[in-house]
XYZ file of C-alpha atoms in Angstrom:
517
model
C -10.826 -5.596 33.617
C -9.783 -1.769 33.270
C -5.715 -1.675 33.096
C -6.368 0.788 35.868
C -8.022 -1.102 38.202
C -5.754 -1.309 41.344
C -5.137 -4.097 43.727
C -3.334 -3.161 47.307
C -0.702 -5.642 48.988
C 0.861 -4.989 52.528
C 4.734 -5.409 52.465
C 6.756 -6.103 55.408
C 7.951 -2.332 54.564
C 4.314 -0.950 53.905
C 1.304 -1.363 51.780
C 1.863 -1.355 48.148
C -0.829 -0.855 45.187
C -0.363 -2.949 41.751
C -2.014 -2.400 38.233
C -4.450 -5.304 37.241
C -4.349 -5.974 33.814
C -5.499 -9.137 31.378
C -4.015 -12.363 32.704
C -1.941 -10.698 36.158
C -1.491 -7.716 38.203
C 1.779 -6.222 37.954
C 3.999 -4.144 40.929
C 6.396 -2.041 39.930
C 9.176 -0.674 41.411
C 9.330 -1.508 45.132
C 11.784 -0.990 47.558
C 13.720 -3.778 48.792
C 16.415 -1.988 50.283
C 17.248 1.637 51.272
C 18.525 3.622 48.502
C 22.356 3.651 48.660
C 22.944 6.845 48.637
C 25.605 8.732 51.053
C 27.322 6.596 53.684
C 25.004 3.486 52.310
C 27.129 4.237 48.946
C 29.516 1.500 49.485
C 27.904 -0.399 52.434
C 25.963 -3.198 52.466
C 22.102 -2.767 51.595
C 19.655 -2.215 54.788
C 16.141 -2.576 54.483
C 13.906 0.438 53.557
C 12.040 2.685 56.087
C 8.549 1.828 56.779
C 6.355 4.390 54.876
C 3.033 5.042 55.530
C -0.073 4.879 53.642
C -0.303 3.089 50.183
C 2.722 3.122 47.580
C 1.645 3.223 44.473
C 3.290 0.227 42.326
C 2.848 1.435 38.940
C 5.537 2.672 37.218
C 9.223 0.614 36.604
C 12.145 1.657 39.221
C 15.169 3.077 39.450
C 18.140 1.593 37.549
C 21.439 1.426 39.040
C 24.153 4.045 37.495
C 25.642 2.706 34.039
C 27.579 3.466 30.952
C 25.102 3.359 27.858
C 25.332 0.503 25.302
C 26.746 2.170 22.191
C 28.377 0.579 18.940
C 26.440 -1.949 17.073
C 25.688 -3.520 19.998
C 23.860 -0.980 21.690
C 22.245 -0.989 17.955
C 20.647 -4.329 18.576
C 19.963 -4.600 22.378
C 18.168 -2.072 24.418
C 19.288 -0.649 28.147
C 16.774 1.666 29.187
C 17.624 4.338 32.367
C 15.172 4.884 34.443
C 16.512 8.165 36.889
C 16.171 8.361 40.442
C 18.232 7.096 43.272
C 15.965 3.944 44.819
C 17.981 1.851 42.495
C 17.626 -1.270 44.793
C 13.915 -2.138 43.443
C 12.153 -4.706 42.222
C 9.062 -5.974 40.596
C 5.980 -8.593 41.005
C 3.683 -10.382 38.386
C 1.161 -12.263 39.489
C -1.831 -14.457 38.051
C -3.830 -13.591 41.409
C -2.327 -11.703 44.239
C -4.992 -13.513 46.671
C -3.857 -16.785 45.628
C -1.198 -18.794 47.940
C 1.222 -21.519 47.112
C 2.217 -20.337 43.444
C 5.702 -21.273 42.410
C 8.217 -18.530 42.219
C 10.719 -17.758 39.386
C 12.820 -15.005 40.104
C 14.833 -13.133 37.563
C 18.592 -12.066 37.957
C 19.592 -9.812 34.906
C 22.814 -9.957 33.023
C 24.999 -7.447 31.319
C 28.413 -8.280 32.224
C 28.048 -6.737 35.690
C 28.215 -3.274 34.232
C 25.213 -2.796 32.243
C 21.487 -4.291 32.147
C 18.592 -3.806 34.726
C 14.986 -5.285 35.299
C 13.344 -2.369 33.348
C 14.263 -4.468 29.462
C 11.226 -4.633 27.297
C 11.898 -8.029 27.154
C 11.414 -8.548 30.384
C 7.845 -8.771 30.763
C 6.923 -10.897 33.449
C 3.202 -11.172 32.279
C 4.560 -13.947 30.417
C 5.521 -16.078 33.607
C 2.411 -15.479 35.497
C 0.050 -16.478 32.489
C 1.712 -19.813 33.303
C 0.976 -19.519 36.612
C 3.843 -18.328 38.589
C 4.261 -15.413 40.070
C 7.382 -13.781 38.360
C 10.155 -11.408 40.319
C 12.995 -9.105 38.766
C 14.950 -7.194 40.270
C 17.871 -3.866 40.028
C 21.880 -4.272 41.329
C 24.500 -2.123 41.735
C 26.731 -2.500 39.041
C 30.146 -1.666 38.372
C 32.693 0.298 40.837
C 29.614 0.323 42.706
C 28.863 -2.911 43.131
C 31.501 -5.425 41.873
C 34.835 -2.397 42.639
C 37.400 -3.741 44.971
C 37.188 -1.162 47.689
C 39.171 -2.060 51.463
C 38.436 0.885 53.443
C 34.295 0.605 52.110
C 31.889 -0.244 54.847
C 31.304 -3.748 52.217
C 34.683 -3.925 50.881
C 33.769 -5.988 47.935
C 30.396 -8.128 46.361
C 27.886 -5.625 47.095
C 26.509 -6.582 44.026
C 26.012 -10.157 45.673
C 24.867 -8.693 48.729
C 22.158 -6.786 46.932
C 20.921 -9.759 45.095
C 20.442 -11.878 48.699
C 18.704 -9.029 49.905
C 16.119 -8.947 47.101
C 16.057 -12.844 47.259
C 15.166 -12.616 51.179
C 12.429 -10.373 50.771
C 11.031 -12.695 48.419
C 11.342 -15.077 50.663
C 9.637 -12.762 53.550
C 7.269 -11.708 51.543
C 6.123 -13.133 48.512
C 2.999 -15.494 50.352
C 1.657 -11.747 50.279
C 1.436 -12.140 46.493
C 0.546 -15.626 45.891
C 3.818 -17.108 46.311
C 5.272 -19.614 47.772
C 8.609 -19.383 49.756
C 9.415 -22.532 49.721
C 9.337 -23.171 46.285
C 11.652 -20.170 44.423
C 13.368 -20.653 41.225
C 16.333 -18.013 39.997
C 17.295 -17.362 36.400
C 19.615 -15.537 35.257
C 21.646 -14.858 32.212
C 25.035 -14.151 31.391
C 26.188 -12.099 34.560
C 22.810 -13.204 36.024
C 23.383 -16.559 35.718
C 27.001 -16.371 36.956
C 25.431 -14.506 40.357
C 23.245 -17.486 40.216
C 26.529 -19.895 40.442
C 28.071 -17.382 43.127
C 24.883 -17.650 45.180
C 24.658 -21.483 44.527
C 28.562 -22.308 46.107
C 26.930 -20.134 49.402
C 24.324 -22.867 49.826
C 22.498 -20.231 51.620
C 18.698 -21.753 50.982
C 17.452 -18.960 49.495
C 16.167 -20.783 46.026
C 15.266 -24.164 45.771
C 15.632 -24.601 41.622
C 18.095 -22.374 39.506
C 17.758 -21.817 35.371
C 21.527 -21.100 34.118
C 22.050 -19.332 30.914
C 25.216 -18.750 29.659
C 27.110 -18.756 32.797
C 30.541 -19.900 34.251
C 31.118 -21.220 37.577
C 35.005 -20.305 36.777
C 34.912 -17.089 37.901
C 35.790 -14.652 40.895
C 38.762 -12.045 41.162
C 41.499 -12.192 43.472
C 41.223 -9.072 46.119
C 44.816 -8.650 44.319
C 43.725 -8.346 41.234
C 40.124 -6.940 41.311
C 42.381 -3.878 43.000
C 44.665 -3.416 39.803
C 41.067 -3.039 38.067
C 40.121 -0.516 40.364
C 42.901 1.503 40.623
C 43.124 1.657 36.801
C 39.732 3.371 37.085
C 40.456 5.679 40.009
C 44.223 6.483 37.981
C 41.522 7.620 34.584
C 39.951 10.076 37.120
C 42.575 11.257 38.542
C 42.057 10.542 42.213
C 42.942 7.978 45.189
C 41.313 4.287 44.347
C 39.093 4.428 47.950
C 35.652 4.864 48.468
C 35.964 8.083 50.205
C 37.065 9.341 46.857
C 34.999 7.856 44.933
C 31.902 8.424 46.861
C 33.205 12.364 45.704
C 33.290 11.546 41.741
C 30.433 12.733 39.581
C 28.784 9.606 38.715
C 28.620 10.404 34.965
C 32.689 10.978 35.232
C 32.803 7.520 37.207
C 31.015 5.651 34.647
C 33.046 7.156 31.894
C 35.913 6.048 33.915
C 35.003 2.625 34.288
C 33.921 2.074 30.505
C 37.485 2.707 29.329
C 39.149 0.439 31.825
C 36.255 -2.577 30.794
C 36.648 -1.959 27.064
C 40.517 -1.918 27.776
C 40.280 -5.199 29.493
C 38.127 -7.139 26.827
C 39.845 -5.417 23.677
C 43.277 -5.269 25.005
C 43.149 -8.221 27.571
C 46.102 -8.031 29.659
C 46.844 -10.544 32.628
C 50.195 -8.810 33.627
C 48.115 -5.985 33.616
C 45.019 -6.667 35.216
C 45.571 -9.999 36.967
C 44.898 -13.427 35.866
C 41.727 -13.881 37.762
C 40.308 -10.725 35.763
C 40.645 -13.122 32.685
C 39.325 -16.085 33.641
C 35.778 -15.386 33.302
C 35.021 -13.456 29.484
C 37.625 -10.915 30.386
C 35.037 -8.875 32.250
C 36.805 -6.007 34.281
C 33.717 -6.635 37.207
C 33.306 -9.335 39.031
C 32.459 -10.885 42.333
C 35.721 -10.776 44.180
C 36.638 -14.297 46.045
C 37.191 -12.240 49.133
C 37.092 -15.089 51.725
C 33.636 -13.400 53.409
C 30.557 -12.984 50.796
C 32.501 -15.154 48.205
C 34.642 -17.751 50.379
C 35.938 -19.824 47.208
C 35.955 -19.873 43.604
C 32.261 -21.127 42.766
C 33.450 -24.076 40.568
C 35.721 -25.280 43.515
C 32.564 -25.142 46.134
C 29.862 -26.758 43.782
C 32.234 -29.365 42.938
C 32.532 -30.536 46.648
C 29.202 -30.096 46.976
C 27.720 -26.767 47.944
C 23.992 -26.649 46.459
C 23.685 -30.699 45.528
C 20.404 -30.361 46.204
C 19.213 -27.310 44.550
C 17.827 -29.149 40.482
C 19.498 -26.865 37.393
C 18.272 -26.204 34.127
C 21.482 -25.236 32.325
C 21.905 -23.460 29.037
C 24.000 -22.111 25.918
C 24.062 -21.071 22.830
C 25.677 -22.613 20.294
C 27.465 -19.354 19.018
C 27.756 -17.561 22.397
C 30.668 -15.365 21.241
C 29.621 -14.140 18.321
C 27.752 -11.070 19.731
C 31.088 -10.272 20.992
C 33.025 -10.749 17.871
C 30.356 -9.317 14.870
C 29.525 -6.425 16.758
C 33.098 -5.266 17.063
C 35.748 -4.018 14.746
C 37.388 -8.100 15.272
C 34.467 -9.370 12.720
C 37.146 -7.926 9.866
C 40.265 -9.306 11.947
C 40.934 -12.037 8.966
C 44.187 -13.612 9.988
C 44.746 -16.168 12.788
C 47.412 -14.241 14.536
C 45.416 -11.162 15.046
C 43.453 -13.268 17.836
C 46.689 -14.532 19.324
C 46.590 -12.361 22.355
C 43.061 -12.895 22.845
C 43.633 -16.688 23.053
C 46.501 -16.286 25.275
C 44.947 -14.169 27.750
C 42.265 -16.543 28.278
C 44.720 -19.198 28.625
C 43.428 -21.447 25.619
C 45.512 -24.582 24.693
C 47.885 -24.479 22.010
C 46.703 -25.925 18.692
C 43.084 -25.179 19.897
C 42.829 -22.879 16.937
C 43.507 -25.682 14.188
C 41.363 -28.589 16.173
C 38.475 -25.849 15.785
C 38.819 -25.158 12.320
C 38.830 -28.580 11.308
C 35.131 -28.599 12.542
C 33.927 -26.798 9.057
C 30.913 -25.797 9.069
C 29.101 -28.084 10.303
C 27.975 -26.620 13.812
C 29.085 -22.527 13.391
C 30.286 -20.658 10.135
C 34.022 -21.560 10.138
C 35.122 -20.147 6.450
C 36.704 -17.168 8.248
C 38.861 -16.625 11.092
C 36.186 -14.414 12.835
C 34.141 -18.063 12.757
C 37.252 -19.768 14.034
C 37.044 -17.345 17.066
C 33.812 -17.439 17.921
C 33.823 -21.062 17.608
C 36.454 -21.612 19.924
C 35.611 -18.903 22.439
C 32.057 -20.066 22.728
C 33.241 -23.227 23.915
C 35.917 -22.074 26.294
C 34.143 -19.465 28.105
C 30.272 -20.794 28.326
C 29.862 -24.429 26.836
C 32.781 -26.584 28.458
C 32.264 -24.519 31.598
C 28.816 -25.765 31.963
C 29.551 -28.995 31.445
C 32.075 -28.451 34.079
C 29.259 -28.006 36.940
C 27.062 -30.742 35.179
C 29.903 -33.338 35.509
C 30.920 -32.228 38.944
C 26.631 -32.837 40.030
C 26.532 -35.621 37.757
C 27.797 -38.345 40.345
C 26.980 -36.913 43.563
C 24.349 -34.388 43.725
C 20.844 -35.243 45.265
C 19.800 -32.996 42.710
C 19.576 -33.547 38.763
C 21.140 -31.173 35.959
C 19.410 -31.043 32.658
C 21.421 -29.350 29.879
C 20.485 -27.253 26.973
C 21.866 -25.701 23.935
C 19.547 -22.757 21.733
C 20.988 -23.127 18.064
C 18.386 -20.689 15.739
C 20.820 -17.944 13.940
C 19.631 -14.792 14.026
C 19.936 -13.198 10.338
C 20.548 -9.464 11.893
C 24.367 -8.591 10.381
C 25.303 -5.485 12.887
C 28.544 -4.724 10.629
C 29.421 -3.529 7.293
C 30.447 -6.894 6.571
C 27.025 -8.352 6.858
C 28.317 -11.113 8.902
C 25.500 -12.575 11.061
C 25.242 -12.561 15.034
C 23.736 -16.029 14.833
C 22.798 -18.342 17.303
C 24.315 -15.585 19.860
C 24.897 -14.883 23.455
C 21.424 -13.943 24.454
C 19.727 -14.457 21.032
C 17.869 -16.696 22.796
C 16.472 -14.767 25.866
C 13.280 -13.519 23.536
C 12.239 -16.980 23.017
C 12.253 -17.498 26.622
C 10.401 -14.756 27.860
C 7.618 -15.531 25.018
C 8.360 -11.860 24.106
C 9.256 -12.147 20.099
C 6.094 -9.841 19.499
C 8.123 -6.932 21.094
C 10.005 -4.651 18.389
C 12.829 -4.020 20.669
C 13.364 -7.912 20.673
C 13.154 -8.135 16.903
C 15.843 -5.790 16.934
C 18.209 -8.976 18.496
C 16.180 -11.446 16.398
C 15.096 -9.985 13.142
C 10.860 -10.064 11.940
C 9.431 -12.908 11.929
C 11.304 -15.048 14.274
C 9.906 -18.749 15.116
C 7.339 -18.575 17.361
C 6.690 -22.610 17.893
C 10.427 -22.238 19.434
C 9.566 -19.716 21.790
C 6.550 -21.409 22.568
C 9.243 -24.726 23.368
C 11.809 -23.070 25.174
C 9.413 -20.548 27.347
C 7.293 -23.800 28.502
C 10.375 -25.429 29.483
C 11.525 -22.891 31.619
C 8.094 -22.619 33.117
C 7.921 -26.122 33.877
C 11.241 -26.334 35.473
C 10.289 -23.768 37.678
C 6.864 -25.209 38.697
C 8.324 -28.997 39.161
C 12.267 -28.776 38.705
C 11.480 -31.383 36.108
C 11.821 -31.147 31.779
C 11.075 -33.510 29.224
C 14.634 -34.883 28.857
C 16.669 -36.943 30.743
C 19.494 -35.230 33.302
C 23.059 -34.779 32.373
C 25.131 -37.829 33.256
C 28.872 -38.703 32.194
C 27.679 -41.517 29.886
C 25.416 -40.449 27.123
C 25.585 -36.635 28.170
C 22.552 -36.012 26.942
C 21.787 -32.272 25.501
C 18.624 -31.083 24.451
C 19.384 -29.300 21.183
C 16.486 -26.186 20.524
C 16.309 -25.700 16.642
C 19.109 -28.670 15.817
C 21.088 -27.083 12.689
C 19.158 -24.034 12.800
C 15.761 -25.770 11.836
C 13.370 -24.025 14.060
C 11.083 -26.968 14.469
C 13.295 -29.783 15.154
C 14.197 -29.521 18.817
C 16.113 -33.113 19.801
C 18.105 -34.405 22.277
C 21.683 -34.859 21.214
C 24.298 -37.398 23.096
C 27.284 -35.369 23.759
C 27.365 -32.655 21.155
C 31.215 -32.271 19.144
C 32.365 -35.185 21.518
C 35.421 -34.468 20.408
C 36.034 -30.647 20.681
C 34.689 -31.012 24.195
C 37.349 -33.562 24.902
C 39.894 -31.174 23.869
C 39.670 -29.120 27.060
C 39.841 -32.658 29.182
C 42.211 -31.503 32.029
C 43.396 -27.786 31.023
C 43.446 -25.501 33.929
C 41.396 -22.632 32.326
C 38.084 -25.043 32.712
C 39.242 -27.043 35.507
C-alpha cells in the first residue's frame, strides 16, 4: 500500500486519521489530555476538548519542556524536541485498526524523569505490531513540571504519575477502537519508565494486567521534606519564591537551565544533608515521584512487598554494567583512586568494605582492572540488580503472579571518552535489541555497526511474547535456584542461558542493609 494511504478512527475525543504503511498503520500524536498550559500548568491533567471533524494523525507530538542531553552522553543517545504545547500526546501502531482483541504493550519512556519522550528513533512501534500487538507510547511532564514538590499547586506533587494514568485510561477507553484489547495491556518501561511502572504497580489500580521492568528500582520516592529542599534549590538558582505561582512566571528555557544545575549538582556532588536522604536513595536523581500520602501512599518496595499488584506477571530486567553509562561518559571514567568515589558510596549508603568484596570479583563478570570498573561494578548492583531481586523475592512466595528475571550482558565497543574506556553492557545498551531497531543509525550510535542481530531477534521476541501470554521460555524467579536468564552470557552474542543465581555471593553481600531493604 501507498505510505499515504489514510485510515480514520473515532476517539472518545474525536475522529482521528492514521498513516498505513507496510506491516501497520501508525497514529501520531494524539491528545490524551488538555495541554497544560496556564492554570492546567501545575494541575492535574483533564481530558481534551472534543474537536470536530477528522485530526490528522500523522506527524509525532509535542514533547514535554527539557534540558538537552549534552556531554558524551548526549554524543551517543538522541532526545529529539518536538515544539508545541500539546505535550500530553501519544501514539498508536497497529497490525489492523479493524481488528479486535489484539494484546496491548504500552510504552513508558525513561530518562531519569528529566529528559526522554516517545518521539526516540528507537522507538518505532512498527516493530511491536509486526508481532501482532498493537503498540502505545506516550509524552510526561518532566521535571519541576512534573516530578517538583509544589504545596500551593492545584496537584501538589506526581503529576508526572498522574499524567501517565491518564494516558493508561484512555488506552483502556479506547484502544478496542484500534484493535486492542483492554483487558489485556502490558507496560514497559525503562529506567525512569520502568520505575513509574513500580509506582503504578504499589497503586494496584488495574490499569495493566502484565508489566516489562527494565532497569528499575522499587526503592524509590522522595519525602515531601526533601523533594522541597530540591525544589527550592531550583527556585533559589532563579532567583524567585519556590511556588507554582512563581514558577508558572519563569521562562521555561530559564527553568530548565535552572533545574539542570540542581540535577547535575545532585548526581556529581550527591549530598544527603543537602538534599535529603530520600533524594539519594534511588540513582541520586534530583526528580522523583514524591511519597506524598495521596498519588504515592507508600514507598513502592514497601506496598509490593505486602502485596499490592500480586497478580499483575513481570518480566524484569538489567544489565550487567548498568552504571557504566554513568561513569564513562563523565569526567569519573579518569577518577583512578578508590577514595575519589568515597562520597559517592556514602551518599548512596553502600556498606563498608563493599568496595574490596567487589574488586575481588576480577574480571570475570565487568572490567575490574581500574577503579572506574570497581564503581560501576558495585553501583550497578546497588542501584538496579539487587533492587530487582528485591521485588522478585518479595513476589516469589506469595504473589498469584510469576516474575521472570533477566540480565542483557553484550558490551557495546563505543568508548565516549578520551580514555577509550568502553560503555559496555550499559544502562540502556540494551533497549535497541528490544525494539528490533539495530538497523537505525541513531541506535548504532549507543551500540556501534554491526551489532548482533540474532540477539535482538531473542530479546525483542521475548518481550513480545510476554506481552501476548505473560509467559517466557524460562522458569520464574524463586528463592531456591533464582534462576536468571543471561542474554549474550560473557558477552558471546549467541549464547543466551539461564544462569542459577548470578555472583551468589556479591548478591549476598547486600543481605539485610537498609539501602535495598
Amino acid at each position: 500500500m501507498s505510505e499515504q494511504n489514510t485510515v480514520e478512527v473515532e476517539t472518545a475525543h474525536g475522529r482521528v486519521s492514521g498513516l498505513v504503511g507496510e506491516g501497520s498503520t501508525r497514529f501520531l500524536g494524539i491528545p490524551y489530555a488538555a495541554a497544560p498550559a496556564g492554570d492546567l500548568l501545575f494541575a492535574a491533567p483533564v481530558a481534551p476538548k472534543r474537536w470536530l471533524g477528522v485530526r490528522a494523525a500523522h506527524t509525532l507530538g509535542a514533547t514535554a519542556p527539557k534540558p538537552p542531553l549534552g556531554g558524551r552522553l548526549g554524543e551517543i543517545t538522541s532526545d529529539p524536541d518536538v515544539a508545541g504545547e500539546e505535550w500530553l500526546n501519544l501514539n498508536v501502531w497497529t497490525p489492523d485498526p479493524a481488528a479486535s482483541g489484539l494484546p496491548v504493550l504500552v510504552w513508558i519512556h525513561g530518562g531519569g524523569f528529566t529528559t526522554g519522550s516517545s518521539a526516540v528513533p528507537s522507538y518505532d512501534g512498527a516493530t511491536f505490531a509486526r508481532d501482532g500487538l498493537v503498540c502505545v507510547s506516550f509524552n510526561y511532564r518532566l521535571g519541576v513540571y512534573g516530578f517538583g514538590y509544589l504545596p500551593d499547586a492545584p496537584a501538589p506533587a506526581n503529576r508526572g504519575l498522574l499524567d501517565q494514568i491518564a494516558a493508561l485510561t484512555w488506552v483502556r477507553e479506547n484502544i478496542a477502537k484500534f484493535g486492542g484489547d483492554p483487558d489485556n495491556v502490558t507496560v514497559a518501561g525503562e529506567s525512569a519508565g520502568a520505575m513509574s511502572i513500580l509506582a503504578l504497580l504499589s497503586r494496584d489500580d488495574g490499569l495493566f494486567h502484565k508489566a516489562i521492568v527494565q532497569s528499575g528500582t522499587a526503592h524509590l520516592g522522595q519525602t515531601p521534606a526533601d523533594a522541597g529542599k530540591v525544589l527550592k534549590a531550583v527556585a533559589d538558582e532563579l532567583g524567585v519564591e519556590p511556588t507554582a505561582q512563581a514558577l508558572a512566571g519563569v521562562d521555561p528555557e530559564e527553568l530548565l537551565k535552572a533545574q539542570n544545575i540542581i540535577s547535575a549538582d545532585v548526581s556529581q556532588s550527591p549530598d544527603p544533608g543537602k538534599y535529603g536522604p530520600s533524594t539519594m536513595a534511588s540513582c541520586g536523581l534530583a526528580f522523583m515521584p514524591v511519597v506524598d500520602g495521596d498519588v504515592l501512599p507508600r514507598r513502592p518496595i514497601d506496598a509490593i512487598a505486602d502485596g499490592a499488584g500480586s497478580n499483575v506477571p513481570l518480566l524484569m530486567g538489567t544489565t550487567t554494567e548498568e552504571f557504566r553509562l554513568f561513569i564513562v561518559t563523565t569526567v569519573l571514567v579518569g577518577w583512578n583512586l578508590p577514595v575519589l568515589y568515597d562520597k559517592h558510596l556514602k551518599a548512596y549508603s553502600v556498606p563498608a568494605g563493599s568496595w574490596d568484596e567487589y574488586k575481588k570479583g576480577g574480571t570475570n563478570a565487568y572490567p575490574r582492572d581500574a577503579a572506574s570498573g570497581v564503581a560501576c561494578a558495585l553501583l550497578s548492583d546497588r542501584m538496579f540488580r539487587i533492587p530487582t531481586y528485591r521485588i522478585a523475592e518479595a513476589r516469589a512466595t506469595d504473589a498469584a503472579a510469576p516474575t521472570h528475571l533477566y540480565e542483557f550482558g553484550w558490551r557495546s565497543p563505543v568508548t565516549p571518552n578520551n580514555l577509550q574506556v568502553k560503555i559496555g553492557a550499559c544502562h540502556s545498551v540494551d533497549l535497541p535489541f528490544a525494539w528490533d531497531t539495530l538497523a537505525l543509525p541513531d541506535s548504532q550510535k549507543l551500540t556501534g555497526p554491526n551489532p548482533p542481530q540474532a540477539l535482538a531477534t531473542a530479546l525483542h521476541q521475548a518481550w513480545a511474547d510476554f506481552a501476548k501470554t505473560g509467559q517466557v521460555s524460562w522458569d520464574a524467579y524463586d528463592t531456591t535456584k533464582r534462576p536468571v536468564m543471561t542474554y549474550a552470557r560473557n558477552n558471546n552474542a549467541t549464547t543466551n542461558q539461564v544462569v542459577e543465581d548470578p555472583r551468589e555471593s556479591e548478591r549476598e553481600w547486600w543481605d539485610g542493609h537498609p539501602a535495598t531493604s
